Amino acid sequence: MNTFGKIFTLTTFGESHGDAIGGVIDGMPAGICVDTDFIQRELDRRRPGQSDITTGRKEADKVEILSGVFDGKTTGCPIGFIVRNTNQHSHDYDNMREVFRPSHADYTYYNKYGTRDHRGGGRSSARITISRCVAGAFAKLALSRLGISVQAYTSQVGNISIDRDYRKHDLSKTETNAVRCPDEDAAARMEQLIRDVKAEGDTIGGIITCVIKGCPAGLGEPEAGKLHAALGAAMLGINAVKGFEYGEGFDCVASRGSQQNDIFIAENGQIRTKTNHSGGIQGGISNGEDIYFRVAFKPVATLLMEQDTVNKDMTNTTLTARGRHDPCVLPRAVPIVEAMAAMTILDYYLLNKTVKTS
């Protein structure tokens, strides 16, 4: 289960402290101009060590494209790529070799496989999301030709939040601060909260909002392949994600149907909806309106403070983690959310095209 997607697929490999992280993209349409600078910028947005509120691990995260691109364009053949690990401090994890870290995948991986890579979590590390960002960048390049854009931003850290309505924010300001929040005042308070939490050796969670514009009507399947279910699965597959909601989400339960229904209107020769409480998806199929959703991230499980736990011998013990860790994943998770959304939309676009032409 290391492959994502049905037509546009990504198969990943690698561990946090191995030689490299990599993947193979298949189903990428041929003839797409490959902007390698854009792909690298997408990786740089996820890269560790980019500010004082992220992990101190220093990695260049330079992508090497091995196949599937010729004369600056995709060939339609599998795209192989790697990103080499160069700054592992594996000795930082020596005290975790026999101990299960609370709320990590240590115990579940050991229980399933009978072994585990204790160095930074191995395969369960968030560093594996590098491959998703590379594939997501390729997906964005294809979607841009279709007039489809994907934009995510930090909308909450801890108890500091901004207005839920994405239309009230200038999303072009998202990349102007380290926390990637379009509200500058809230961003400053979020950054300070993360610094305070980091100084205590603790961590904090939050919410990322994502908006997809330009998506045509008709993407998604009526039963087992509903578009919102696919987006939810993609988001819940990201490390540390604990919740997903689209459209009005849980807030809709306090409204009546007369308030929630999106009334259809005819506008400029097209059918539109007067409101968009549905979040651009109805019956599991896109309706042509903006798709928007929210993703909840838990506080990072690695704390730089003593915690109770057990070891492989089922003996109660304590653990104080060492190493370089994010006090909050939100700033670096924004491009990951975008990548997973872009891959999902492209996959469903290609699936819809195949169904229509078959």
GROMACS .gro file of C-alpha atoms in nm:
model
  358
    1MET     CA    1   0.000   0.000   0.000
    2ASN     CA    2   0.267   0.248  -0.105
    3THR     CA    3   0.084   0.370  -0.416
    4PHE     CA    4  -0.160   0.662  -0.426
    5GLY     CA    5  -0.414   0.720  -0.702
    6LYS     CA    6  -0.594   0.529  -0.977
    7ILE     CA    7  -0.473   0.681  -1.307
    8PHE     CA    8  -0.234   0.951  -1.187
    9THR     CA    9  -0.037   0.745  -0.939
   10LEU     CA   10   0.255   0.795  -0.704
   11THR     CA   11   0.454   0.507  -0.559
   12THR     CA   12   0.696   0.617  -0.288
   13PHE     CA   13   1.000   0.468  -0.119
   14GLY     CA   14   1.259   0.564   0.141
   15GLU     CA   15   1.301   0.629   0.513
   16SER     CA   16   1.379   0.936   0.718
   17HIS     CA   17   1.741   0.835   0.781
   18GLY     CA   18   1.801   0.625   0.469
   19ASP     CA   19   2.005   0.731   0.168
   20ALA     CA   20   1.717   0.900  -0.012
   21ILE     CA   21   1.344   0.959  -0.040
   22GLY     CA   22   1.195   0.895  -0.381
   23GLY     CA   23   0.906   0.792  -0.596
   24VAL     CA   24   0.768   0.697  -0.933
   25ILE     CA   25   0.485   0.902  -1.087
   26ASP     CA   26   0.279   0.725  -1.350
   27GLY     CA   27  -0.014   0.848  -1.558
   28MET     CA   28   0.125   1.199  -1.597
   29PRO     CA   29  -0.009   1.342  -1.924
   30ALA     CA   30   0.251   1.385  -2.198
   31GLY     CA   31   0.356   1.722  -2.333
   32ILE     CA   32   0.337   1.917  -2.005
   33CYS     CA   33   0.616   2.174  -1.976
   34VAL     CA   34   0.822   2.089  -1.669
   35ASP     CA   35   0.922   2.394  -1.468
   36THR     CA   36   1.199   2.249  -1.250
   37ASP     CA   37   1.235   2.576  -1.060
   38PHE     CA   38   0.866   2.557  -0.964
   39ILE     CA   39   0.903   2.196  -0.850
   40GLN     CA   40   1.203   2.289  -0.636
   41ARG     CA   41   1.017   2.587  -0.485
   42GLU     CA   42   0.736   2.353  -0.382
   43LEU     CA   43   0.993   2.135  -0.204
   44ASP     CA   44   1.154   2.440  -0.045
   45ARG     CA   45   0.818   2.530   0.111
   46ARG     CA   46   0.819   2.189   0.285
   47ARG     CA   47   1.194   2.188   0.355
   48PRO     CA   48   1.310   2.167   0.720
   49GLY     CA   49   1.510   2.445   0.881
   50GLN     CA   50   1.339   2.728   0.690
   51SER     CA   51   1.259   2.933   1.003
   52ASP     CA   52   1.302   2.936   1.380
   53ILE     CA   53   0.956   2.780   1.429
   54THR     CA   54   1.042   2.461   1.238
   55THR     CA   55   1.283   2.174   1.295
   56GLY     CA   56   1.652   2.260   1.289
   57ARG     CA   57   1.739   1.972   1.054
   58LYS     CA   58   1.925   2.123   0.757
   59GLU     CA   59   1.848   1.957   0.426
   60ALA     CA   60   1.877   2.105   0.077
   61ASP     CA   61   1.601   1.871  -0.046
   62LYS     CA   62   1.718   1.898  -0.407
   63VAL     CA   63   1.509   1.683  -0.636
   64GLU     CA   64   1.677   1.473  -0.906
   65ILE     CA   65   1.443   1.376  -1.191
   66LEU     CA   66   1.560   1.045  -1.337
   67SER     CA   67   1.309   0.968  -1.612
   68GLY     CA   68   0.989   1.066  -1.786
   69VAL     CA   69   1.102   1.414  -1.894
   70PHE     CA   70   1.266   1.497  -2.229
   71ASP     CA   71   1.342   1.837  -2.381
   72GLY     CA   72   1.169   2.002  -2.086
   73LYS     CA   73   0.836   1.819  -2.129
   74THR     CA   74   0.674   1.510  -1.984
   75THR     CA   75   0.684   1.209  -2.214
   76GLY     CA   76   0.390   1.018  -2.069
   77CYS     CA   77   0.629   0.756  -1.932
   78PRO     CA   78   0.690   0.696  -1.560
   79ILE     CA   79   0.869   0.985  -1.387
   80GLY     CA   80   1.130   0.859  -1.143
   81PHE     CA   81   1.288   1.094  -0.890
   82ILE     CA   82   1.491   1.098  -0.570
   83VAL     CA   83   1.575   1.349  -0.298
   84ARG     CA   84   1.889   1.254  -0.108
   85ASN     CA   85   1.912   1.269   0.273
   86THR     CA   86   2.230   1.450   0.371
   87ASN     CA   87   2.191   1.570   0.730
   88GLN     CA   88   2.082   1.270   0.937
   89HIS     CA   89   2.177   1.270   1.306
   90SER     CA   90   2.081   0.908   1.369
   91HIS     CA   91   2.264   0.895   1.703
   92ASP     CA   92   2.003   1.135   1.843
   93TYR     CA   93   1.763   0.840   1.844
   94ASP     CA   94   1.983   0.582   2.017
   95ASN     CA   95   1.786   0.612   2.341
   96MET     CA   96   1.466   0.523   2.151
   97ARG     CA   97   1.587   0.190   2.010
   98GLU     CA   98   1.406  -0.023   2.268
   99VAL     CA   99   1.137   0.226   2.374
  100PHE     CA  100   0.798   0.303   2.223
  101ARG     CA  101   0.739   0.677   2.191
  102PRO     CA  102   0.391   0.786   2.307
  103SER     CA  103   0.143   0.860   2.022
  104HIS     CA  104   0.398   0.761   1.755
  105ALA     CA  105   0.384   0.472   1.509
  106ASP     CA  106   0.660   0.288   1.700
  107TYR     CA  107   0.437   0.033   1.872
  108THR     CA  108   0.195  -0.021   1.583
  109TYR     CA  109   0.478  -0.071   1.330
  110TYR     CA  110   0.655  -0.312   1.567
  111ASN     CA  111   0.332  -0.499   1.635
  112LYS     CA  112   0.257  -0.529   1.260
  113TYR     CA  113   0.604  -0.608   1.123
  114GLY     CA  114   0.800  -0.738   1.422
  115THR     CA  115   1.066  -0.475   1.360
  116ARG     CA  116   1.093  -0.097   1.318
  117ASP     CA  117   1.339   0.173   1.221
  118HIS     CA  118   1.376   0.383   1.535
  119ARG     CA  119   1.578   0.655   1.356
  120GLY     CA  120   1.336   0.940   1.317
  121GLY     CA  121   1.046   0.706   1.269
  122GLY     CA  122   1.184   0.546   0.954
  123ARG     CA  123   0.904   0.497   0.701
  124SER     CA  124   0.645   0.657   0.932
  125SER     CA  125   0.837   0.986   0.939
  126ALA     CA  126   0.679   1.299   0.793
  127ARG     CA  127   0.994   1.327   0.581
  128ILE     CA  128   0.830   1.074   0.347
  129THR     CA  129   0.595   1.355   0.237
  130ILE     CA  130   0.878   1.489   0.022
  131SER     CA  131   0.766   1.248  -0.251
  132ARG     CA  132   0.410   1.377  -0.226
  133CYS     CA  133   0.527   1.735  -0.274
  134VAL     CA  134   0.721   1.640  -0.588
  135ALA     CA  135   0.423   1.456  -0.737
  136GLY     CA  136   0.193   1.735  -0.625
  137ALA     CA  137   0.409   1.986  -0.810
  138PHE     CA  138   0.378   1.783  -1.130
  139ALA     CA  139   0.002   1.761  -1.075
  140LYS     CA  140  -0.017   2.139  -1.029
  141LEU     CA  141   0.165   2.191  -1.359
  142ALA     CA  142  -0.096   1.978  -1.535
  143LEU     CA  143  -0.388   2.142  -1.353
  144SER     CA  144  -0.266   2.491  -1.437
  145ARG     CA  145  -0.322   2.414  -1.806
  146LEU     CA  146  -0.683   2.337  -1.715
  147GLY     CA  147  -0.729   2.661  -1.521
  148ILE     CA  148  -0.743   2.479  -1.186
  149SER     CA  149  -0.556   2.620  -0.885
  150VAL     CA  150  -0.496   2.481  -0.536
  151GLN     CA  151  -0.424   2.716  -0.245
  152ALA     CA  152  -0.386   2.619   0.122
  153TYR     CA  153  -0.307   2.828   0.427
  154THR     CA  154  -0.283   2.807   0.804
  155SER     CA  155  -0.614   2.916   0.954
  156GLN     CA  156  -0.560   2.816   1.317
  157VAL     CA  157  -0.275   2.738   1.556
  158GLY     CA  158  -0.379   2.636   1.904
  159ASN     CA  159  -0.662   2.870   2.006
  160ILE     CA  160  -0.559   3.145   1.763
  161SER     CA  161  -0.779   3.138   1.453
  162ILE     CA  162  -0.891   3.357   1.165
  163ASP     CA  163  -1.233   3.386   1.002
  164ARG     CA  164  -1.342   3.054   0.849
  165ASP     CA  165  -1.459   3.224   0.527
  166TYR     CA  166  -1.164   3.207   0.286
  167ARG     CA  167  -1.322   3.480   0.073
  168LYS     CA  168  -1.251   3.732   0.349
  169HIS     CA  169  -0.874   3.684   0.322
  170ASP     CA  170  -0.611   3.790   0.070
  171LEU     CA  171  -0.459   3.449   0.004
  172SER     CA  172  -0.169   3.609  -0.184
  173LYS     CA  173  -0.029   3.701   0.160
  174THR     CA  174   0.000   3.339   0.268
  175GLU     CA  175   0.369   3.311   0.184
  176THR     CA  176   0.466   3.643   0.344
  177ASN     CA  177   0.521   3.496   0.691
  178ALA     CA  178   0.674   3.184   0.842
  179VAL     CA  179   0.348   3.033   0.963
  180ARG     CA  180   0.176   3.072   0.621
  181CYS     CA  181  -0.132   3.256   0.742
  182PRO     CA  182  -0.290   3.526   0.519
  183ASP     CA  183  -0.385   3.738   0.821
  184GLU     CA  184  -0.065   3.920   0.922
  185ASP     CA  185  -0.176   4.009   1.275
  186ALA     CA  186  -0.293   3.656   1.349
  187ALA     CA  187   0.023   3.516   1.192
  188ALA     CA  188   0.241   3.715   1.432
  189ARG     CA  189   0.046   3.582   1.730
  190MET     CA  190   0.061   3.227   1.593
  191GLU     CA  191   0.439   3.249   1.548
  192GLN     CA  192   0.484   3.374   1.903
  193LEU     CA  193   0.269   3.093   2.038
  194ILE     CA  194   0.479   2.836   1.852
  195ARG     CA  195   0.799   2.993   1.990
  196ASP     CA  196   0.659   2.985   2.344
  197VAL     CA  197   0.556   2.622   2.309
  198LYS     CA  198   0.894   2.531   2.162
  199ALA     CA  199   1.075   2.696   2.454
  200GLU     CA  200   0.881   2.468   2.689
  201GLY     CA  201   0.981   2.157   2.494
  202ASP     CA  202   0.617   2.109   2.401
  203THR     CA  203   0.418   2.113   2.074
  204ILE     CA  204   0.094   2.260   1.937
  205GLY     CA  205  -0.155   2.168   1.663
  206GLY     CA  206  -0.386   2.360   1.435
  207ILE     CA  207  -0.595   2.372   1.117
  208ILE     CA  208  -0.509   2.420   0.749
  209THR     CA  209  -0.774   2.541   0.505
  210CYS     CA  210  -0.751   2.458   0.135
  211VAL     CA  211  -0.936   2.612  -0.162
  212ILE     CA  212  -0.955   2.461  -0.511
  213LYS     CA  213  -1.070   2.700  -0.784
  214GLY     CA  214  -1.160   2.628  -1.145
  215CYS     CA  215  -1.253   2.265  -1.092
  216PRO     CA  216  -1.510   2.164  -1.357
  217ALA     CA  217  -1.842   2.003  -1.271
  218GLY     CA  218  -1.860   1.627  -1.298
  219LEU     CA  219  -1.551   1.501  -1.111
  220GLY     CA  220  -1.621   1.219  -0.871
  221GLU     CA  221  -1.813   0.893  -0.872
  222PRO     CA  222  -2.167   0.848  -0.742
  223GLU     CA  223  -2.102   0.571  -0.490
  224ALA     CA  224  -1.764   0.427  -0.390
  225GLY     CA  225  -1.551   0.703  -0.542
  226LYS     CA  226  -1.710   1.022  -0.410
  227LEU     CA  227  -1.479   1.319  -0.461
  228HIS     CA  228  -1.504   1.446  -0.104
  229ALA     CA  229  -1.428   1.096   0.025
  230ALA     CA  230  -1.117   1.083  -0.195
  231LEU     CA  231  -1.003   1.423  -0.070
  232GLY     CA  232  -1.069   1.314   0.287
  233ALA     CA  233  -0.868   0.995   0.240
  234ALA     CA  234  -0.582   1.194   0.087
  235MET     CA  235  -0.576   1.438   0.378
  236LEU     CA  236  -0.615   1.174   0.649
  237GLY     CA  237  -0.316   0.995   0.495
  238ILE     CA  238  -0.090   1.288   0.591
  239ASN     CA  239   0.111   1.243   0.910
  240ALA     CA  240  -0.050   1.398   1.220
  241VAL     CA  241  -0.389   1.465   1.055
  242LYS     CA  242  -0.682   1.395   1.288
  243GLY     CA  243  -0.978   1.551   1.112
  244PHE     CA  244  -1.126   1.655   0.776
  245GLU     CA  245  -1.435   1.855   0.688
  246TYR     CA  246  -1.547   2.012   0.360
  247GLY     CA  247  -1.792   2.291   0.290
  248GLU     CA  248  -1.965   2.404   0.608
  249GLY     CA  249  -1.856   2.081   0.773
  250PHE     CA  250  -1.962   2.030   1.132
  251ASP     CA  251  -2.095   2.385   1.154
  252CYS     CA  252  -2.389   2.293   0.928
  253VAL     CA  253  -2.558   2.091   1.202
  254ALA     CA  254  -2.684   2.407   1.373
  255SER     CA  255  -2.859   2.529   1.056
  256ARG     CA  256  -3.187   2.434   0.895
  257GLY     CA  257  -3.219   2.297   0.545
  258SER     CA  258  -3.371   2.622   0.429
  259GLN     CA  259  -3.048   2.793   0.534
  260GLN     CA  260  -2.806   2.530   0.401
  261ASN     CA  261  -2.950   2.452   0.059
  262ASP     CA  262  -2.746   2.600  -0.227
  263ILE     CA  263  -3.004   2.753  -0.461
  264PHE     CA  264  -2.937   2.708  -0.833
  265ILE     CA  265  -2.926   3.014  -1.058
  266ALA     CA  266  -2.864   3.069  -1.429
  267GLU     CA  267  -2.573   3.307  -1.487
  268ASN     CA  268  -2.395   3.390  -1.815
  269GLY     CA  269  -2.521   3.076  -1.981
  270GLN     CA  270  -2.413   2.852  -1.692
  271ILE     CA  271  -2.583   2.690  -1.396
  272ARG     CA  272  -2.433   2.818  -1.071
  273THR     CA  273  -2.529   2.810  -0.704
  274LYS     CA  274  -2.625   3.125  -0.517
  275THR     CA  275  -2.434   3.006  -0.210
  276ASN     CA  276  -2.170   2.737  -0.162
  277HIS     CA  277  -2.240   2.570   0.171
  278SER     CA  278  -2.178   2.235  -0.002
  279GLY     CA  279  -1.814   2.320  -0.065
  280GLY     CA  280  -1.831   2.262  -0.439
  281ILE     CA  281  -1.932   1.896  -0.411
  282GLN     CA  282  -2.283   1.751  -0.418
  283GLY     CA  283  -2.365   1.382  -0.428
  284GLY     CA  284  -1.993   1.310  -0.429
  285ILE     CA  285  -1.947   1.496  -0.760
  286SER     CA  286  -1.801   1.843  -0.818
  287ASN     CA  287  -2.057   2.108  -0.920
  288GLY     CA  288  -1.819   2.368  -1.061
  289GLU     CA  289  -1.807   2.594  -0.755
  290ASP     CA  290  -1.499   2.645  -0.537
  291ILE     CA  291  -1.406   2.334  -0.339
  292TYR     CA  292  -1.294   2.419   0.011
  293PHE     CA  293  -1.209   2.206   0.313
  294ARG     CA  294  -1.029   2.213   0.647
  295VAL     CA  295  -0.770   1.971   0.785
  296ALA     CA  296  -0.695   1.934   1.157
  297PHE     CA  297  -0.340   1.850   1.268
  298LYS     CA  298  -0.262   1.720   1.615
  299PRO     CA  299   0.032   1.851   1.820
  300VAL     CA  300   0.357   1.680   1.719
  301ALA     CA  301   0.400   1.363   1.926
  302THR     CA  302   0.773   1.412   1.995
  303LEU     CA  303   0.817   1.622   2.308
  304LEU     CA  304   1.150   1.741   2.442
  305MET     CA  305   1.040   1.659   2.795
  306GLU     CA  306   1.014   1.344   3.002
  307GLN     CA  307   0.719   1.115   2.929
  308ASP     CA  308   0.607   0.782   3.072
  309THR     CA  309   0.615   0.487   2.832
  310VAL     CA  310   0.711   0.120   2.802
  311ASN     CA  311   0.990  -0.069   2.626
  312LYS     CA  312   0.992  -0.388   2.416
  313ASP     CA  313   1.017  -0.598   2.734
  314MET     CA  314   0.687  -0.446   2.853
  315THR     CA  315   0.864  -0.267   3.135
  316ASN     CA  316   0.743   0.074   3.243
  317THR     CA  317   1.005   0.341   3.185
  318THR     CA  318   1.046   0.706   3.089
  319LEU     CA  319   1.174   0.874   2.776
  320THR     CA  320   1.310   1.219   2.703
  321ALA     CA  321   1.335   1.267   2.328
  322ARG     CA  322   1.641   1.420   2.168
  323GLY     CA  323   1.703   1.551   1.820
  324ARG     CA  324   1.550   1.815   1.594
  325HIS     CA  325   1.173   1.831   1.576
  326ASP     CA  326   0.896   2.066   1.469
  327PRO     CA  327   0.707   2.229   1.757
  328CYS     CA  328   0.418   2.272   1.510
  329VAL     CA  329   0.376   2.100   1.173
  330LEU     CA  330   0.135   2.357   1.026
  331PRO     CA  331   0.386   2.584   0.843
  332ARG     CA  332   0.547   2.294   0.657
  333ALA     CA  333   0.222   2.101   0.611
  334VAL     CA  334   0.058   2.370   0.393
  335PRO     CA  335   0.238   2.255   0.073
  336ILE     CA  336   0.168   1.891   0.162
  337VAL     CA  337  -0.206   1.958   0.182
  338GLU     CA  338  -0.187   2.134  -0.155
  339ALA     CA  339   0.007   1.844  -0.306
  340MET     CA  340  -0.240   1.580  -0.195
  341ALA     CA  341  -0.533   1.791  -0.316
  342ALA     CA  342  -0.370   1.851  -0.655
  343MET     CA  343  -0.295   1.482  -0.705
  344THR     CA  344  -0.652   1.388  -0.612
  345ILE     CA  345  -0.811   1.641  -0.847
  346LEU     CA  346  -0.584   1.548  -1.139
  347ASP     CA  347  -0.646   1.178  -1.079
  348TYR     CA  348  -1.023   1.231  -1.083
  349TYR     CA  349  -1.004   1.460  -1.385
  350LEU     CA  350  -0.821   1.189  -1.580
  351LEU     CA  351  -1.063   0.925  -1.452
  352ASN     CA  352  -1.360   1.135  -1.564
  353LYS     CA  353  -1.202   1.190  -1.906
  354THR     CA  354  -1.145   0.815  -1.943
  355VAL     CA  355  -1.504   0.732  -1.851
  356LYS     CA  356  -1.643   0.987  -2.097
  357THR     CA  357  -1.432   0.866  -2.389
  358SER     CA  358  -1.454   0.491  -2.329
   0.00000   0.00000   0.00000
